[in-house]
Amino acid sequence: MPELPEVETVRRGLDPVMTGQVVAQAQVNRPDLRRPLPPGMAERLTGQRVERLRRRSKYILADLSSGETLLIHLGMSGRMLVSGAPLARFHHDHPAPQKHDHVVLTMANGVRITFNDARRFGTMDLIATVSADRHPLLAGLGPEPFGNDFDETRLVARLKGRATPIKSALLDQRVVAGLGNIYVCETLFRAGVHPARQAGDLPAMRVAGLVAIIRQVLSEAIGAGGSSLRDYRQSDGALGYFQHSFHVYGREGLSCRTPGCPGTIARLVQSGRSSFFCPVCQT
DNA sequence: ATGGGGGCCTGCCGGC
DNA sequence: TGCCGGCAGGCCCCCA
């Protein structure tokens, strides 16, 4: 459930039950995720207080009292399931363990956080908080979409001369961090840009316009609690409803939602990923 | 250096 | 009902 709005939604859901709380117990069921979990992870988590929950791109970072930071990535199918009421005297209101519960954190307040990830594309790591930005997974990331480093001038400069489809360019986490397939599709629809357009061929004005549109799409999605693509609460943990606002993603063969537009949403495959677009609105 | 394709995993859905 | 192919929100690696 992995693009920026979903990750931010997860972070916001975890914040009230994790921040300020001590990890009473950490249980690692499967250390062989996409990257192997760090050695001694359970021991290094146990007894630590979560000082802060942050997000960078699609990563969640939990700063611990030990001076280490727990880095979490949800991959494609990762979820953070929260169970158990805070301060509950008894802890038997937890669901039965599921097949892909790889890491289980039990906080001192009785809340349990379960990292479940069927495809194991997700990962976790433990790193020194002071140098977290230099972690290999974070070091190459481009600007945060809502950060000051992401602006029209810099985006235009970054895409100038690029001989790659604009779709691929916006998926490139070095250009801007946090967008995935859904939000790139929706961004390009709103911008009226065909996904196959070469990034370097787009007039600077149109590239500049992408900045505000990206922020708008992401803001709306965060406001809706992200997008839930399958069974609502089960698979996403988040209760997002932004999927109802999709104009193109997953709408192949359906009518364009632009009032008066006769177009039918089409799909094309670019570097192995589906791009959805309206052939009439997007040129 | 840059862009494209393959691979990593499992689950689900539609078609036969 | 059962099997099979295709598809999936991400990212890394390798090759041209």
mmCIF file of C-alpha atoms (C1' of nucleotides) in Angstrom:
data_model
loop_
_atom_site.group_PDB
_atom_site.id
_atom_site.type_symbol
_atom_site.label_atom_id
_atom_site.label_comp_id
_atom_site.label_asym_id
_atom_site.label_seq_id
_atom_site.Cartn_x
_atom_site.Cartn_y
_atom_site.Cartn_z
ATOM 1 C CA MET A 1 0.000 0.000 0.000
ATOM 2 C CA PRO A 2 2.851 1.965 -0.739
ATOM 3 C CA GLU A 3 2.691 5.376 -2.225
ATOM 4 C CA LEU A 4 3.277 8.506 -0.214
ATOM 5 C CA PRO A 5 -0.344 9.162 0.813
ATOM 6 C CA GLU A 6 -0.824 5.619 2.054
ATOM 7 C CA VAL A 7 2.465 5.631 3.933
ATOM 8 C CA GLU A 8 1.620 8.984 5.493
ATOM 9 C CA THR A 9 -1.764 7.598 6.494
ATOM 10 C CA VAL A 10 -0.092 4.627 8.150
ATOM 11 C CA ARG A 11 2.324 6.937 9.948
ATOM 12 C CA ARG A 12 -0.546 9.008 11.265
ATOM 13 C CA GLY A 13 -2.324 5.889 12.411
ATOM 14 C CA LEU A 14 0.717 4.595 14.262
ATOM 15 C CA ASP A 15 1.745 7.896 15.798
ATOM 16 C CA PRO A 16 -0.768 8.037 18.668
ATOM 17 C CA VAL A 17 -0.152 4.460 19.764
ATOM 18 C CA MET A 18 3.620 4.338 19.263
ATOM 19 C CA THR A 19 5.161 7.718 19.920
ATOM 20 C CA GLY A 20 6.241 8.053 23.526
ATOM 21 C CA GLN A 21 5.702 4.369 24.083
ATOM 22 C CA VAL A 22 8.246 1.725 24.989
ATOM 23 C CA VAL A 23 8.608 -1.435 22.956
ATOM 24 C CA ALA A 24 7.845 -4.094 25.557
ATOM 25 C CA GLN A 25 8.426 -7.000 23.231
ATOM 26 C CA ALA A 26 9.675 -7.440 19.699
ATOM 27 C CA GLN A 27 9.155 -10.641 17.823
ATOM 28 C CA VAL A 28 10.733 -11.470 14.481
ATOM 29 C CA ASN A 29 9.106 -14.365 12.686
ATOM 30 C CA ARG A 30 10.813 -14.049 9.320
ATOM 31 C CA PRO A 31 14.086 -12.209 8.900
ATOM 32 C CA ASP A 32 14.347 -12.891 5.182
ATOM 33 C CA LEU A 33 12.422 -10.007 3.744
ATOM 34 C CA ARG A 34 13.544 -8.305 0.538
ATOM 35 C CA ARG A 35 16.634 -7.328 2.461
ATOM 36 C CA PRO A 36 17.494 -9.435 5.471
ATOM 37 C CA LEU A 37 16.436 -7.810 8.710
ATOM 38 C CA PRO A 38 19.352 -6.397 10.708
ATOM 39 C CA PRO A 39 21.110 -8.688 13.183
ATOM 40 C CA GLY A 40 19.736 -8.617 16.703
ATOM 41 C CA MET A 41 16.761 -6.526 15.685
ATOM 42 C CA ALA A 42 14.435 -7.841 18.380
ATOM 43 C CA GLU A 43 16.972 -7.172 21.119
ATOM 44 C CA ARG A 44 17.790 -3.726 19.799
ATOM 45 C CA LEU A 45 14.129 -2.761 19.780
ATOM 46 C CA THR A 46 13.130 -4.178 23.135
ATOM 47 C CA GLY A 47 13.006 -1.621 25.910
ATOM 48 C CA GLN A 48 13.412 1.349 23.573
ATOM 49 C CA ARG A 49 11.023 4.237 23.594
ATOM 50 C CA VAL A 50 9.763 5.585 20.305
ATOM 51 C CA GLU A 51 10.665 9.255 20.390
ATOM 52 C CA ARG A 52 9.283 10.210 17.026
ATOM 53 C CA LEU A 53 7.618 8.740 13.954
ATOM 54 C CA ARG A 54 8.694 10.384 10.730
ATOM 55 C CA ARG A 55 8.158 9.786 7.055
ATOM 56 C CA ARG A 56 10.583 10.212 4.194
ATOM 57 C CA SER A 57 9.128 9.424 0.798
ATOM 58 C CA LYS A 58 7.547 5.981 1.180
ATOM 59 C CA TYR A 59 9.572 5.122 4.268
ATOM 60 C CA ILE A 60 8.493 5.364 7.893
ATOM 61 C CA LEU A 61 11.232 6.135 10.407
ATOM 62 C CA ALA A 62 10.818 5.479 14.099
ATOM 63 C CA ASP A 63 13.463 7.287 16.136
ATOM 64 C CA LEU A 64 14.277 5.317 19.271
ATOM 65 C CA SER A 65 15.657 6.352 22.645
ATOM 66 C CA SER A 66 18.732 4.219 21.940
ATOM 67 C CA GLY A 67 19.846 6.599 19.209
ATOM 68 C CA GLU A 68 18.859 4.153 16.532
ATOM 69 C CA THR A 69 16.076 4.556 14.005
ATOM 70 C CA LEU A 70 13.815 1.785 12.786
ATOM 71 C CA LEU A 71 13.390 2.174 9.045
ATOM 72 C CA ILE A 72 10.253 0.631 7.602
ATOM 73 C CA HIS A 73 9.260 0.130 3.988
ATOM 74 C CA LEU A 74 5.972 -1.515 3.089
ATOM 75 C CA GLY A 75 6.906 -2.671 -0.394
ATOM 76 C CA MET A 76 3.853 -3.599 -2.435
ATOM 77 C CA SER A 77 1.789 -5.534 0.044
ATOM 78 C CA GLY A 78 3.088 -4.526 3.470
ATOM 79 C CA ARG A 79 0.655 -3.492 6.195
ATOM 80 C CA MET A 80 1.036 -2.316 9.756
ATOM 81 C CA LEU A 81 -1.880 -3.786 11.652
ATOM 82 C CA VAL A 82 -2.738 -2.211 14.979
ATOM 83 C CA SER A 83 -4.589 -4.228 17.565
ATOM 84 C CA GLY A 84 -5.398 -4.012 21.225
ATOM 85 C CA ALA A 85 -6.741 -0.952 22.994
ATOM 86 C CA PRO A 86 -4.178 1.267 24.680
ATOM 87 C CA LEU A 87 -3.947 0.644 28.426
ATOM 88 C CA ALA A 88 -6.173 -2.399 28.190
ATOM 89 C CA ARG A 89 -5.707 -4.492 31.286
ATOM 90 C CA PHE A 90 -5.924 -7.704 29.341
ATOM 91 C CA HIS A 91 -4.398 -8.280 25.990
ATOM 92 C CA HIS A 92 -6.536 -10.952 24.486
ATOM 93 C CA ASP A 93 -8.279 -8.692 22.035
ATOM 94 C CA HIS A 94 -5.608 -9.388 19.449
ATOM 95 C CA PRO A 95 -6.526 -11.225 16.249
ATOM 96 C CA ALA A 96 -5.104 -14.646 15.577
ATOM 97 C CA PRO A 97 -1.654 -14.566 13.944
ATOM 98 C CA GLN A 98 -1.764 -14.483 10.180
ATOM 99 C CA LYS A 99 0.387 -16.243 7.664
ATOM 100 C CA HIS A 100 2.636 -13.336 6.756
ATOM 101 C CA ASP A 101 3.067 -11.652 10.120
ATOM 102 C CA HIS A 102 6.822 -11.123 9.901
ATOM 103 C CA VAL A 103 7.445 -8.709 12.763
ATOM 104 C CA VAL A 104 5.285 -8.090 15.826
ATOM 105 C CA LEU A 105 5.892 -5.218 18.235
ATOM 106 C CA THR A 106 4.048 -5.129 21.521
ATOM 107 C CA MET A 107 4.127 -1.732 23.128
ATOM 108 C CA ALA A 108 4.036 -1.098 26.863
ATOM 109 C CA ASN A 109 0.546 0.333 26.491
ATOM 110 C CA GLY A 110 -0.712 -3.037 25.303
ATOM 111 C CA VAL A 111 -1.035 -2.068 21.674
ATOM 112 C CA ARG A 112 0.382 -4.537 19.208
ATOM 113 C CA ILE A 113 1.736 -3.524 15.821
ATOM 114 C CA THR A 114 2.066 -6.321 13.309
ATOM 115 C CA PHE A 115 4.035 -5.986 10.100
ATOM 116 C CA ASN A 116 2.348 -8.292 7.613
ATOM 117 C CA ASP A 117 3.673 -8.559 4.074
ATOM 118 C CA ALA A 118 2.644 -11.383 1.780
ATOM 119 C CA ARG A 119 5.030 -10.573 -1.040
ATOM 120 C CA ARG A 120 7.959 -9.685 1.188
ATOM 121 C CA PHE A 121 8.910 -6.724 -0.974
ATOM 122 C CA GLY A 122 8.914 -4.666 2.168
ATOM 123 C CA THR A 123 11.832 -4.331 4.524
ATOM 124 C CA MET A 124 13.066 -2.959 7.805
ATOM 125 C CA ASP A 125 16.442 -1.798 9.004
ATOM 126 C CA LEU A 126 17.996 -0.324 12.115
ATOM 127 C CA ILE A 127 20.395 2.551 11.675
ATOM 128 C CA ALA A 128 21.973 5.350 13.645
ATOM 129 C CA THR A 129 19.494 8.217 13.828
ATOM 130 C CA VAL A 130 22.121 10.869 13.187
ATOM 131 C CA SER A 131 23.090 9.371 9.852
ATOM 132 C CA ALA A 132 19.724 7.989 8.772
ATOM 133 C CA ASP A 133 19.647 10.241 5.720
ATOM 134 C CA ARG A 134 22.743 8.530 4.420
ATOM 135 C CA HIS A 135 21.217 5.080 4.522
ATOM 136 C CA PRO A 136 21.541 3.487 1.064
ATOM 137 C CA LEU A 137 17.778 3.365 0.681
ATOM 138 C CA LEU A 138 17.369 7.048 1.504
ATOM 139 C CA ALA A 139 20.529 8.657 0.200
ATOM 140 C CA GLY A 140 19.462 8.737 -3.421
ATOM 141 C CA LEU A 141 15.963 10.032 -2.885
ATOM 142 C CA GLY A 142 14.924 13.258 -4.518
ATOM 143 C CA PRO A 143 13.007 16.079 -2.850
ATOM 144 C CA GLU A 144 9.868 15.589 -0.795
ATOM 145 C CA PRO A 145 6.902 16.791 -2.827
ATOM 146 C CA PHE A 146 5.864 19.172 -0.045
ATOM 147 C CA GLY A 147 9.380 20.307 0.734
ATOM 148 C CA ASN A 148 11.033 23.557 -0.269
ATOM 149 C CA ASP A 149 13.509 21.718 -2.449
ATOM 150 C CA PHE A 150 10.751 20.680 -4.813
ATOM 151 C CA ASP A 151 9.834 23.620 -6.985
ATOM 152 C CA GLU A 152 9.153 24.596 -10.568
ATOM 153 C CA THR A 153 12.640 25.815 -11.379
ATOM 154 C CA ARG A 154 14.348 22.711 -10.149
ATOM 155 C CA LEU A 155 11.884 20.294 -11.717
ATOM 156 C CA VAL A 156 12.260 21.977 -15.095
ATOM 157 C CA ALA A 157 16.029 21.785 -14.796
ATOM 158 C CA ARG A 158 15.883 18.167 -13.712
ATOM 159 C CA LEU A 159 13.783 17.065 -16.668
ATOM 160 C CA LYS A 160 15.430 19.202 -19.297
ATOM 161 C CA GLY A 161 16.824 17.062 -22.086
ATOM 162 C CA ARG A 162 15.617 13.848 -20.528
ATOM 163 C CA ALA A 163 14.887 11.302 -23.250
ATOM 164 C CA THR A 164 12.433 9.312 -21.211
ATOM 165 C CA PRO A 165 8.654 9.250 -21.017
ATOM 166 C CA ILE A 166 7.289 11.722 -18.497
ATOM 167 C CA LYS A 167 5.595 8.759 -16.824
ATOM 168 C CA SER A 168 8.943 7.122 -16.125
ATOM 169 C CA ALA A 169 10.501 10.399 -15.059
ATOM 170 C CA LEU A 170 7.880 11.014 -12.378
ATOM 171 C CA LEU A 171 8.193 7.442 -11.142
ATOM 172 C CA ASP A 172 11.916 8.045 -10.753
ATOM 173 C CA GLN A 173 12.369 8.605 -7.025
ATOM 174 C CA ARG A 174 15.427 10.771 -7.676
ATOM 175 C CA VAL A 175 13.289 13.321 -9.490
ATOM 176 C CA VAL A 176 10.647 13.562 -6.801
ATOM 177 C CA ALA A 177 10.211 11.128 -3.937
ATOM 178 C CA GLY A 178 7.008 9.385 -3.020
ATOM 179 C CA LEU A 179 5.024 9.069 -6.219
ATOM 180 C CA GLY A 180 4.074 5.625 -7.469
ATOM 181 C CA ASN A 181 2.058 4.291 -10.350
ATOM 182 C CA ILE A 182 -1.352 5.478 -9.170
ATOM 183 C CA TYR A 183 -0.459 9.052 -8.358
ATOM 184 C CA VAL A 184 1.688 9.527 -11.436
ATOM 185 C CA CYS A 185 -1.249 8.398 -13.578
ATOM 186 C CA GLU A 186 -3.610 10.751 -11.795
ATOM 187 C CA THR A 187 -1.124 13.612 -11.927
ATOM 188 C CA LEU A 188 -0.619 13.291 -15.661
ATOM 189 C CA PHE A 189 -4.353 13.153 -16.211
ATOM 190 C CA ARG A 190 -4.895 16.383 -14.321
ATOM 191 C CA ALA A 191 -2.020 17.957 -16.170
ATOM 192 C CA GLY A 192 -3.410 16.853 -19.528
ATOM 193 C CA VAL A 193 -0.086 15.246 -20.382
ATOM 194 C CA HIS A 194 0.154 11.965 -22.266
ATOM 195 C CA PRO A 195 2.240 9.466 -20.295
ATOM 196 C CA ALA A 196 4.401 8.649 -23.305
ATOM 197 C CA ARG A 197 5.433 12.246 -23.906
ATOM 198 C CA GLN A 198 9.174 12.614 -23.691
ATOM 199 C CA ALA A 199 10.009 14.558 -20.545
ATOM 200 C CA GLY A 200 12.536 16.710 -22.352
ATOM 201 C CA ASP A 201 10.041 17.652 -25.052
ATOM 202 C CA LEU A 202 7.490 19.108 -22.671
ATOM 203 C CA PRO A 203 7.387 22.900 -22.650
ATOM 204 C CA ALA A 204 8.860 24.305 -19.451
ATOM 205 C CA MET A 205 5.525 25.823 -18.519
ATOM 206 C CA ARG A 206 3.840 22.453 -18.576
ATOM 207 C CA VAL A 207 6.586 20.853 -16.501
ATOM 208 C CA ALA A 208 6.365 23.707 -14.016
ATOM 209 C CA GLY A 209 2.641 23.129 -13.714
ATOM 210 C CA LEU A 210 3.250 19.604 -12.535
ATOM 211 C CA VAL A 211 4.561 20.807 -9.183
ATOM 212 C CA ALA A 212 1.260 22.216 -7.997
ATOM 213 C CA ILE A 213 -0.692 19.333 -9.472
ATOM 214 C CA ILE A 214 1.452 16.736 -7.714
ATOM 215 C CA ARG A 215 0.965 18.521 -4.423
ATOM 216 C CA GLN A 216 -2.757 18.804 -5.016
ATOM 217 C CA VAL A 217 -3.222 15.136 -5.864
ATOM 218 C CA LEU A 218 -1.157 14.006 -2.895
ATOM 219 C CA SER A 219 -2.899 16.413 -0.524
ATOM 220 C CA GLU A 220 -6.306 15.228 -1.562
ATOM 221 C CA ALA A 221 -5.246 11.614 -1.256
ATOM 222 C CA ILE A 222 -3.786 12.145 2.212
ATOM 223 C CA GLY A 223 -6.958 13.938 3.199
ATOM 224 C CA ALA A 224 -8.927 10.900 2.073
ATOM 225 C CA GLY A 225 -6.677 8.565 4.034
ATOM 226 C CA GLY A 226 -4.983 7.253 0.905
ATOM 227 C CA SER A 227 -6.339 4.700 -1.530
ATOM 228 C CA SER A 228 -7.564 1.246 -0.609
ATOM 229 C CA LEU A 229 -7.376 -1.057 -3.569
ATOM 230 C CA ARG A 230 -8.640 -4.282 -2.162
ATOM 231 C CA ASP A 231 -10.663 -5.182 0.810
ATOM 232 C CA TYR A 232 -10.801 -1.950 2.694
ATOM 233 C CA ARG A 233 -9.518 -2.379 6.180
ATOM 234 C CA GLN A 234 -8.045 -5.832 5.820
ATOM 235 C CA SER A 235 -5.461 -5.235 3.223
ATOM 236 C CA ASP A 236 -4.601 -1.660 3.834
ATOM 237 C CA GLY A 237 -4.899 -1.074 7.509
ATOM 238 C CA ALA A 238 -5.771 2.376 6.316
ATOM 239 C CA LEU A 239 -9.370 3.185 5.599
ATOM 240 C CA GLY A 240 -8.619 5.386 2.640
ATOM 241 C CA TYR A 241 -11.245 6.198 0.084
ATOM 242 C CA PHE A 242 -9.291 8.172 -2.502
ATOM 243 C CA GLN A 243 -9.779 5.335 -4.999
ATOM 244 C CA HIS A 244 -13.257 6.714 -5.566
ATOM 245 C CA SER A 245 -11.629 9.865 -6.903
ATOM 246 C CA PHE A 246 -9.493 8.139 -9.503
ATOM 247 C CA HIS A 247 -9.978 9.574 -12.954
ATOM 248 C CA VAL A 248 -7.819 7.107 -14.846
ATOM 249 C CA TYR A 249 -6.096 4.544 -12.641
ATOM 250 C CA GLY A 250 -7.714 1.143 -13.088
ATOM 251 C CA ARG A 251 -10.423 2.606 -15.342
ATOM 252 C CA GLU A 252 -9.408 1.100 -18.682
ATOM 253 C CA GLY A 253 -12.391 0.934 -21.023
ATOM 254 C CA LEU A 254 -14.520 3.269 -18.926
ATOM 255 C CA SER A 255 -15.635 6.724 -19.951
ATOM 256 C CA CYS A 256 -13.470 9.704 -19.203
ATOM 257 C CA ARG A 257 -14.861 11.567 -16.216
ATOM 258 C CA THR A 258 -14.186 14.976 -17.710
ATOM 259 C CA PRO A 259 -17.603 16.542 -18.339
ATOM 260 C CA GLY A 260 -18.410 16.400 -22.029
ATOM 261 C CA CYS A 261 -15.326 14.371 -22.951
ATOM 262 C CA PRO A 262 -16.122 11.521 -25.366
ATOM 263 C CA GLY A 263 -12.890 9.704 -24.486
ATOM 264 C CA THR A 264 -12.453 6.175 -23.177
ATOM 265 C CA ILE A 265 -9.680 5.496 -20.684
ATOM 266 C CA ALA A 266 -6.849 3.558 -22.303
ATOM 267 C CA ARG A 267 -3.978 1.551 -20.892
ATOM 268 C CA LEU A 268 -0.461 1.205 -22.133
ATOM 269 C CA VAL A 269 2.508 -0.584 -20.641
ATOM 270 C CA GLN A 270 5.640 1.432 -19.983
ATOM 271 C CA SER A 271 8.679 -0.286 -18.546
ATOM 272 C CA GLY A 272 6.467 -3.027 -17.299
ATOM 273 C CA ARG A 273 3.948 -0.813 -15.546
ATOM 274 C CA SER A 274 0.417 0.002 -16.627
ATOM 275 C CA SER A 275 -0.265 3.605 -17.539
ATOM 276 C CA PHE A 276 -3.885 4.684 -17.628
ATOM 277 C CA PHE A 277 -4.846 7.819 -19.518
ATOM 278 C CA CYS A 278 -7.545 9.561 -21.510
ATOM 279 C CA PRO A 279 -6.428 9.807 -25.163
ATOM 280 C CA VAL A 280 -8.603 12.881 -25.606
ATOM 281 C CA CYS A 281 -7.629 14.885 -22.527
ATOM 282 C CA GLN A 282 -3.966 13.938 -22.465
ATOM 283 C CA THR A 283 -1.688 14.977 -25.302
ATOM 284 C "C1'" DA B 1 25.285 8.264 -17.918
ATOM 285 C "C1'" DT B 2 20.747 6.941 -18.936
ATOM 286 C "C1'" DG B 3 16.898 4.064 -20.105
ATOM 287 C "C1'" DG B 4 14.652 -0.357 -20.361
ATOM 288 C "C1'" DG B 5 13.857 -4.987 -18.969
ATOM 289 C "C1'" DG B 6 13.992 -8.752 -15.672
ATOM 290 C "C1'" DG B 7 13.569 -10.392 -11.151
ATOM 291 C "C1'" DC B 8 12.076 -10.637 -6.499
ATOM 292 C "C1'" DC B 9 7.430 -12.950 -3.915
ATOM 293 C "C1'" DT B 10 2.543 -14.277 -3.086
ATOM 294 C "C1'" DG B 11 -2.335 -13.750 -3.880
ATOM 295 C "C1'" DC B 12 -6.288 -12.913 -6.477
ATOM 296 C "C1'" DC B 13 -9.249 -12.673 -10.355
ATOM 297 C "C1'" DG B 14 -11.125 -13.810 -14.778
ATOM 298 C "C1'" DG B 15 -11.432 -17.046 -18.454
ATOM 299 C "C1'" DC B 16 -11.603 -21.595 -20.158
ATOM 300 C "C1'" DT C 1 -14.856 -26.789 -9.434
ATOM 301 C "C1'" DG C 2 -10.058 -26.416 -10.975
ATOM 302 C "C1'" DC C 3 -6.193 -24.853 -13.370
ATOM 303 C "C1'" DC C 4 -3.542 -21.194 -15.659
ATOM 304 C "C1'" DG C 5 -2.187 -16.897 -17.185
ATOM 305 C "C1'" DG C 6 -2.048 -12.252 -16.174
ATOM 306 C "C1'" DC C 7 -1.835 -8.757 -13.073
ATOM 307 C "C1'" DA C 8 -0.604 -6.060 -8.750
ATOM 308 C "C1'" DG C 9 0.435 0.311 -5.124
ATOM 309 C "C1'" DG C 10 8.061 -0.917 -5.342
ATOM 310 C "C1'" DC C 11 12.659 -1.144 -6.008
ATOM 311 C "C1'" DC C 12 17.326 -3.092 -7.223
ATOM 312 C "C1'" DC C 13 20.399 -4.981 -10.580
ATOM 313 C "C1'" DC C 14 22.178 -5.642 -14.947
ATOM 314 C "C1'" DC C 15 22.712 -4.762 -19.710
ATOM 315 C "C1'" DA C 16 22.927 -1.995 -23.930
#
